[in-house]
């Protein structure tokens, strides 16, 4: 019956998990089961290629950190090829000027319980006539994610820091400047768009995807049109200074 079938499935699952804890891999896993088994393999293996994996899985278990590429390293995969494809040339929100005075002047809201009032709000009076408008600071990016977040890790961190790229995986950066090929507005940005989602219709990006699908990712070269080289150099300089200060 259904009950016995379910019990059989659960028994097979538990056997698979037990095998995973011994370093034996089976296909009878959910994603969560697979990660659990890989964690056991990393922590228990004597293979030097797994030597740095224990730290990564310990970090993974801290959910607020495991997706942070500046904390969690790439897998030890020398044959891995990473191609960073992203758009640039669009003003993108990066930071905000907030004010307690603006919050103090907000209209009273009787529906809020004591202590629930917002302690600060964006200062709409903050302007510098260019990148700072009504309390919102913008910079280069793809209209959703700013350039610093898009480019620093693949352009610099994964190339220069062995602790973040222990297998020296190949990394190439391909930037796409926003290009409007027609004066008529397009709902999806057109074939030269660099917008966050619409870039999936960018013809140059699609050509790169086809090259990757054909196994030619390693033939791609950097195509950088933004200011990320200077930005990355400045970040690396500040990090080096901070590290020297911490050791002093």
mmCIF file of C-alpha atoms in Angstrom:
data_model
loop_
_atom_site.group_PDB
_atom_site.id
_atom_site.type_symbol
_atom_site.label_atom_id
_atom_site.label_comp_id
_atom_site.label_asym_id
_atom_site.label_seq_id
_atom_site.Cartn_x
_atom_site.Cartn_y
_atom_site.Cartn_z
ATOM 1 C CA UNK A 1 0.000 0.000 0.000
ATOM 2 C CA UNK A 2 0.901 3.692 0.078
ATOM 3 C CA UNK A 3 2.107 3.448 3.673
ATOM 4 C CA UNK A 4 4.525 0.612 3.010
ATOM 5 C CA UNK A 5 5.834 2.341 -0.106
ATOM 6 C CA UNK A 6 6.467 5.515 1.883
ATOM 7 C CA UNK A 7 8.285 3.535 4.565
ATOM 8 C CA UNK A 8 10.452 1.896 1.918
ATOM 9 C CA UNK A 9 11.346 5.263 0.421
ATOM 10 C CA UNK A 10 12.263 6.631 3.861
ATOM 11 C CA UNK A 11 14.387 3.550 4.593
ATOM 12 C CA UNK A 12 16.296 4.013 1.331
ATOM 13 C CA UNK A 13 16.769 7.693 2.133
ATOM 14 C CA UNK A 14 18.217 6.956 5.576
ATOM 15 C CA UNK A 15 20.528 4.337 4.068
ATOM 16 C CA UNK A 16 21.706 6.894 1.510
ATOM 17 C CA UNK A 17 22.392 9.443 4.224
ATOM 18 C CA UNK A 18 24.356 6.871 6.223
ATOM 19 C CA UNK A 19 26.372 6.056 3.111
ATOM 20 C CA UNK A 20 27.026 9.742 2.581
ATOM 21 C CA UNK A 21 28.425 10.115 6.100
ATOM 22 C CA UNK A 22 30.964 7.421 5.154
ATOM 23 C CA UNK A 23 31.912 9.171 1.939
ATOM 24 C CA UNK A 24 29.823 6.874 -0.240
ATOM 25 C CA UNK A 25 27.608 8.816 -2.644
ATOM 26 C CA UNK A 26 24.242 7.694 -3.992
ATOM 27 C CA UNK A 27 21.724 9.507 -6.217
ATOM 28 C CA UNK A 28 18.870 8.997 -3.752
ATOM 29 C CA UNK A 29 19.072 12.462 -2.177
ATOM 30 C CA UNK A 30 17.310 15.763 -1.966
ATOM 31 C CA UNK A 31 19.453 18.921 -2.302
ATOM 32 C CA UNK A 32 19.509 19.207 1.500
ATOM 33 C CA UNK A 33 20.625 15.572 1.828
ATOM 34 C CA UNK A 34 23.408 16.105 -0.715
ATOM 35 C CA UNK A 35 24.757 19.163 1.108
ATOM 36 C CA UNK A 36 24.643 17.241 4.402
ATOM 37 C CA UNK A 37 26.618 14.362 2.865
ATOM 38 C CA UNK A 38 29.160 16.700 1.260
ATOM 39 C CA UNK A 39 29.619 18.420 4.606
ATOM 40 C CA UNK A 40 30.424 15.110 6.278
ATOM 41 C CA UNK A 41 32.820 14.257 3.470
ATOM 42 C CA UNK A 42 34.598 17.598 3.831
ATOM 43 C CA UNK A 43 34.923 17.440 7.595
ATOM 44 C CA UNK A 44 36.001 13.784 7.775
ATOM 45 C CA UNK A 45 38.169 13.381 4.669
ATOM 46 C CA UNK A 46 41.946 13.106 4.949
ATOM 47 C CA UNK A 47 42.333 14.039 1.280
ATOM 48 C CA UNK A 48 44.401 17.285 1.121
ATOM 49 C CA UNK A 49 42.160 18.544 -1.695
ATOM 50 C CA UNK A 50 39.377 18.792 0.901
ATOM 51 C CA UNK A 51 41.573 20.441 3.513
ATOM 52 C CA UNK A 52 39.921 23.851 3.193
ATOM 53 C CA UNK A 53 36.374 22.561 2.691
ATOM 54 C CA UNK A 54 35.509 22.138 6.360
ATOM 55 C CA UNK A 55 35.671 25.879 6.895
ATOM 56 C CA UNK A 56 33.405 26.511 3.927
ATOM 57 C CA UNK A 57 30.707 24.157 5.213
ATOM 58 C CA UNK A 58 30.908 25.589 8.709
ATOM 59 C CA UNK A 59 30.353 29.023 7.186
ATOM 60 C CA UNK A 60 27.549 27.620 5.007
ATOM 61 C CA UNK A 61 25.708 26.599 8.135
ATOM 62 C CA UNK A 62 25.593 30.239 9.163
ATOM 63 C CA UNK A 63 22.887 31.209 6.720
ATOM 64 C CA UNK A 64 23.622 34.901 6.789
ATOM 65 C CA UNK A 65 27.118 34.230 5.452
ATOM 66 C CA UNK A 66 27.033 31.251 3.120
ATOM 67 C CA UNK A 67 25.984 33.304 0.085
ATOM 68 C CA UNK A 68 28.639 35.961 0.764
ATOM 69 C CA UNK A 69 31.497 35.484 -1.763
ATOM 70 C CA UNK A 70 33.809 37.549 0.449
ATOM 71 C CA UNK A 71 33.426 34.993 3.249
ATOM 72 C CA UNK A 72 32.701 31.642 1.613
ATOM 73 C CA UNK A 73 35.334 30.430 -0.880
ATOM 74 C CA UNK A 74 34.694 28.871 -4.255
ATOM 75 C CA UNK A 75 34.977 25.069 -4.434
ATOM 76 C CA UNK A 76 38.430 23.603 -4.963
ATOM 77 C CA UNK A 77 37.871 23.106 -8.696
ATOM 78 C CA UNK A 78 40.874 23.912 -10.896
ATOM 79 C CA UNK A 79 38.917 23.033 -14.060
ATOM 80 C CA UNK A 80 35.996 25.311 -13.157
ATOM 81 C CA UNK A 81 35.482 28.280 -15.483
ATOM 82 C CA UNK A 82 33.564 31.322 -14.240
ATOM 83 C CA UNK A 83 32.314 33.968 -16.640
ATOM 84 C CA UNK A 84 30.896 37.104 -14.996
ATOM 85 C CA UNK A 85 28.374 38.701 -17.353
ATOM 86 C CA UNK A 86 26.757 41.971 -16.287
ATOM 87 C CA UNK A 87 25.575 45.325 -17.548
ATOM 88 C CA UNK A 88 26.951 48.794 -16.816
ATOM 89 C CA UNK A 89 26.264 52.378 -17.793
ATOM 90 C CA UNK A 90 22.975 52.877 -15.926
ATOM 91 C CA UNK A 91 22.466 55.030 -12.853
ATOM 92 C CA UNK A 92 21.871 52.678 -9.940
ATOM 93 C CA UNK A 93 20.906 53.291 -6.316
ATOM 94 C CA UNK A 94 23.842 52.639 -4.019
ATOM 95 C CA UNK A 95 23.342 54.419 -0.702
ATOM 96 C CA UNK A 96 21.015 56.770 1.159
ATOM 97 C CA UNK A 97 21.171 59.818 3.390
ATOM 98 C CA UNK A 98 18.908 59.306 6.383
ATOM 99 C CA UNK A 99 17.773 61.767 9.020
ATOM 100 C CA UNK A 100 16.265 61.521 12.488
ATOM 101 C CA UNK A 101 14.847 65.008 11.977
ATOM 102 C CA UNK A 102 12.864 63.808 8.964
ATOM 103 C CA UNK A 103 11.451 60.980 11.049
ATOM 104 C CA UNK A 104 10.565 63.324 13.902
ATOM 105 C CA UNK A 105 8.555 65.493 11.526
ATOM 106 C CA UNK A 106 6.497 62.648 10.080
ATOM 107 C CA UNK A 107 2.742 62.820 10.749
ATOM 108 C CA UNK A 108 1.514 61.024 13.847
ATOM 109 C CA UNK A 109 0.214 57.528 13.206
ATOM 110 C CA UNK A 110 -2.153 56.305 15.882
ATOM 111 C CA UNK A 111 -2.007 52.747 14.526
ATOM 112 C CA UNK A 112 1.643 52.362 15.580
ATOM 113 C CA UNK A 113 2.370 50.860 18.969
ATOM 114 C CA UNK A 114 4.792 52.618 21.303
ATOM 115 C CA UNK A 115 8.351 52.202 20.082
ATOM 116 C CA UNK A 116 7.319 51.118 16.579
ATOM 117 C CA UNK A 117 7.708 54.522 14.933
ATOM 118 C CA UNK A 118 10.451 54.688 12.299
ATOM 119 C CA UNK A 119 13.511 56.326 13.977
ATOM 120 C CA UNK A 120 14.861 57.777 10.710
ATOM 121 C CA UNK A 121 13.765 58.417 7.145
ATOM 122 C CA UNK A 122 15.491 59.241 3.866
ATOM 123 C CA UNK A 123 16.394 62.922 3.909
ATOM 124 C CA UNK A 124 14.661 64.272 0.791
ATOM 125 C CA UNK A 125 16.451 67.594 1.262
ATOM 126 C CA UNK A 126 19.872 66.051 0.598
ATOM 127 C CA UNK A 127 21.039 66.973 -2.917
ATOM 128 C CA UNK A 128 24.362 67.724 -4.590
ATOM 129 C CA UNK A 129 23.060 68.380 -8.072
ATOM 130 C CA UNK A 130 24.486 65.207 -9.613
ATOM 131 C CA UNK A 131 24.707 61.725 -8.084
ATOM 132 C CA UNK A 132 22.841 62.590 -4.880
ATOM 133 C CA UNK A 133 19.198 63.425 -5.507
ATOM 134 C CA UNK A 134 16.566 63.670 -2.766
ATOM 135 C CA UNK A 135 18.608 61.574 -0.375
ATOM 136 C CA UNK A 136 19.408 58.792 -2.846
ATOM 137 C CA UNK A 137 23.049 58.327 -3.921
ATOM 138 C CA UNK A 138 23.549 56.637 -7.282
ATOM 139 C CA UNK A 139 26.541 55.176 -9.114
ATOM 140 C CA UNK A 140 27.275 53.098 -12.179
ATOM 141 C CA UNK A 141 25.551 49.721 -12.471
ATOM 142 C CA UNK A 142 22.846 47.808 -14.299
ATOM 143 C CA UNK A 143 19.948 49.825 -12.912
ATOM 144 C CA UNK A 144 19.390 47.411 -10.020
ATOM 145 C CA UNK A 145 22.811 46.277 -8.748
ATOM 146 C CA UNK A 146 25.662 48.762 -8.489
ATOM 147 C CA UNK A 147 29.026 48.277 -10.184
ATOM 148 C CA UNK A 148 30.916 47.642 -6.956
ATOM 149 C CA UNK A 149 28.692 44.658 -6.114
ATOM 150 C CA UNK A 150 28.714 43.368 -9.675
ATOM 151 C CA UNK A 151 32.387 43.595 -10.481
ATOM 152 C CA UNK A 152 34.727 43.618 -7.494
ATOM 153 C CA UNK A 153 34.637 39.927 -6.614
ATOM 154 C CA UNK A 154 35.129 38.462 -10.116
ATOM 155 C CA UNK A 155 37.525 41.191 -11.265
ATOM 156 C CA UNK A 156 39.768 41.178 -8.207
ATOM 157 C CA UNK A 157 38.933 38.993 -5.195
ATOM 158 C CA UNK A 158 38.588 35.672 -7.023
ATOM 159 C CA UNK A 159 41.776 36.366 -8.960
ATOM 160 C CA UNK A 160 44.052 37.632 -6.210
ATOM 161 C CA UNK A 161 42.921 35.816 -3.054
ATOM 162 C CA UNK A 162 43.752 32.126 -2.806
ATOM 163 C CA UNK A 163 41.510 31.800 0.249
ATOM 164 C CA UNK A 164 38.498 32.720 -1.895
ATOM 165 C CA UNK A 165 39.532 30.772 -5.005
ATOM 166 C CA UNK A 166 41.544 27.832 -3.618
ATOM 167 C CA UNK A 167 41.513 25.921 -6.897
ATOM 168 C CA UNK A 168 42.678 28.900 -8.996
ATOM 169 C CA UNK A 169 39.563 28.545 -11.125
ATOM 170 C CA UNK A 170 39.520 30.488 -14.374
ATOM 171 C CA UNK A 171 37.616 33.801 -14.066
ATOM 172 C CA UNK A 172 36.799 36.200 -16.875
ATOM 173 C CA UNK A 173 34.762 39.431 -16.711
ATOM 174 C CA UNK A 174 32.486 40.462 -19.561
ATOM 175 C CA UNK A 175 30.817 43.862 -19.159
ATOM 176 C CA UNK A 176 28.075 45.153 -21.445
ATOM 177 C CA UNK A 177 27.556 48.898 -21.742
ATOM 178 C CA UNK A 178 23.959 49.998 -22.164
ATOM 179 C CA UNK A 179 23.432 50.752 -25.850
ATOM 180 C CA UNK A 180 20.196 52.165 -27.192
ATOM 181 C CA UNK A 181 20.144 51.243 -30.859
ATOM 182 C CA UNK A 182 16.841 52.972 -31.551
ATOM 183 C CA UNK A 183 15.222 56.237 -30.554
ATOM 184 C CA UNK A 184 11.955 54.355 -30.132
ATOM 185 C CA UNK A 185 11.669 53.088 -26.525
ATOM 186 C CA UNK A 186 11.573 49.306 -26.153
ATOM 187 C CA UNK A 187 9.670 47.571 -23.373
ATOM 188 C CA UNK A 188 12.551 45.103 -23.004
ATOM 189 C CA UNK A 189 15.432 47.500 -23.626
ATOM 190 C CA UNK A 190 16.401 46.284 -27.091
ATOM 191 C CA UNK A 191 19.312 44.113 -28.298
ATOM 192 C CA UNK A 192 21.921 46.330 -26.643
ATOM 193 C CA UNK A 193 20.338 46.762 -23.220
ATOM 194 C CA UNK A 194 22.354 46.432 -20.025
ATOM 195 C CA UNK A 195 19.398 46.476 -17.653
ATOM 196 C CA UNK A 196 19.405 43.955 -14.820
ATOM 197 C CA UNK A 197 16.828 41.510 -16.250
ATOM 198 C CA UNK A 198 16.453 42.695 -19.834
ATOM 199 C CA UNK A 199 20.146 41.994 -20.459
ATOM 200 C CA UNK A 200 19.087 38.402 -21.118
ATOM 201 C CA UNK A 201 18.006 39.745 -24.510
ATOM 202 C CA UNK A 202 21.335 41.472 -25.202
ATOM 203 C CA UNK A 203 22.677 40.007 -28.454
ATOM 204 C CA UNK A 204 26.330 40.213 -27.406
ATOM 205 C CA UNK A 205 25.617 38.478 -24.119
ATOM 206 C CA UNK A 206 23.679 35.759 -25.931
ATOM 207 C CA UNK A 207 26.695 35.187 -28.168
ATOM 208 C CA UNK A 208 28.819 34.671 -25.041
ATOM 209 C CA UNK A 209 26.276 32.223 -23.634
ATOM 210 C CA UNK A 210 26.393 30.215 -26.869
ATOM 211 C CA UNK A 211 30.189 30.148 -26.679
ATOM 212 C CA UNK A 212 30.000 28.866 -23.113
ATOM 213 C CA UNK A 213 27.431 26.219 -24.042
ATOM 214 C CA UNK A 214 29.771 25.092 -26.817
ATOM 215 C CA UNK A 215 32.584 24.583 -24.309
ATOM 216 C CA UNK A 216 34.547 27.670 -25.312
ATOM 217 C CA UNK A 217 34.327 29.616 -22.043
ATOM 218 C CA UNK A 218 38.089 29.368 -21.677
ATOM 219 C CA UNK A 219 38.520 31.209 -24.978
ATOM 220 C CA UNK A 220 36.650 34.292 -23.740
ATOM 221 C CA UNK A 221 38.723 37.295 -22.666
ATOM 222 C CA UNK A 222 38.037 40.228 -20.379
ATOM 223 C CA UNK A 223 35.861 42.966 -21.819
ATOM 224 C CA UNK A 224 35.834 45.787 -19.275
ATOM 225 C CA UNK A 225 34.352 49.182 -20.111
ATOM 226 C CA UNK A 226 33.635 50.512 -16.618
ATOM 227 C CA UNK A 227 35.776 52.012 -13.868
ATOM 228 C CA UNK A 228 36.003 48.711 -11.979
ATOM 229 C CA UNK A 229 39.824 48.407 -12.359
ATOM 230 C CA UNK A 230 40.353 51.649 -10.443
ATOM 231 C CA UNK A 231 37.641 50.800 -7.907
ATOM 232 C CA UNK A 232 39.087 47.336 -7.275
ATOM 233 C CA UNK A 233 42.607 48.738 -6.875
ATOM 234 C CA UNK A 234 41.383 51.218 -4.262
ATOM 235 C CA UNK A 235 39.475 48.535 -2.348
ATOM 236 C CA UNK A 236 42.497 46.226 -2.353
ATOM 237 C CA UNK A 237 44.705 49.067 -1.120
ATOM 238 C CA UNK A 238 42.339 49.812 1.765
ATOM 239 C CA UNK A 239 42.057 46.130 2.694
ATOM 240 C CA UNK A 240 45.841 45.779 2.718
ATOM 241 C CA UNK A 241 46.167 48.849 4.939
ATOM 242 C CA UNK A 242 43.536 47.526 7.338
ATOM 243 C CA UNK A 243 45.258 44.128 7.504
ATOM 244 C CA UNK A 244 48.627 45.717 8.277
ATOM 245 C CA UNK A 245 47.032 47.810 11.006
ATOM 246 C CA UNK A 246 45.417 44.757 12.579
ATOM 247 C CA UNK A 247 48.779 42.974 12.723
ATOM 248 C CA UNK A 248 50.635 45.949 14.168
#
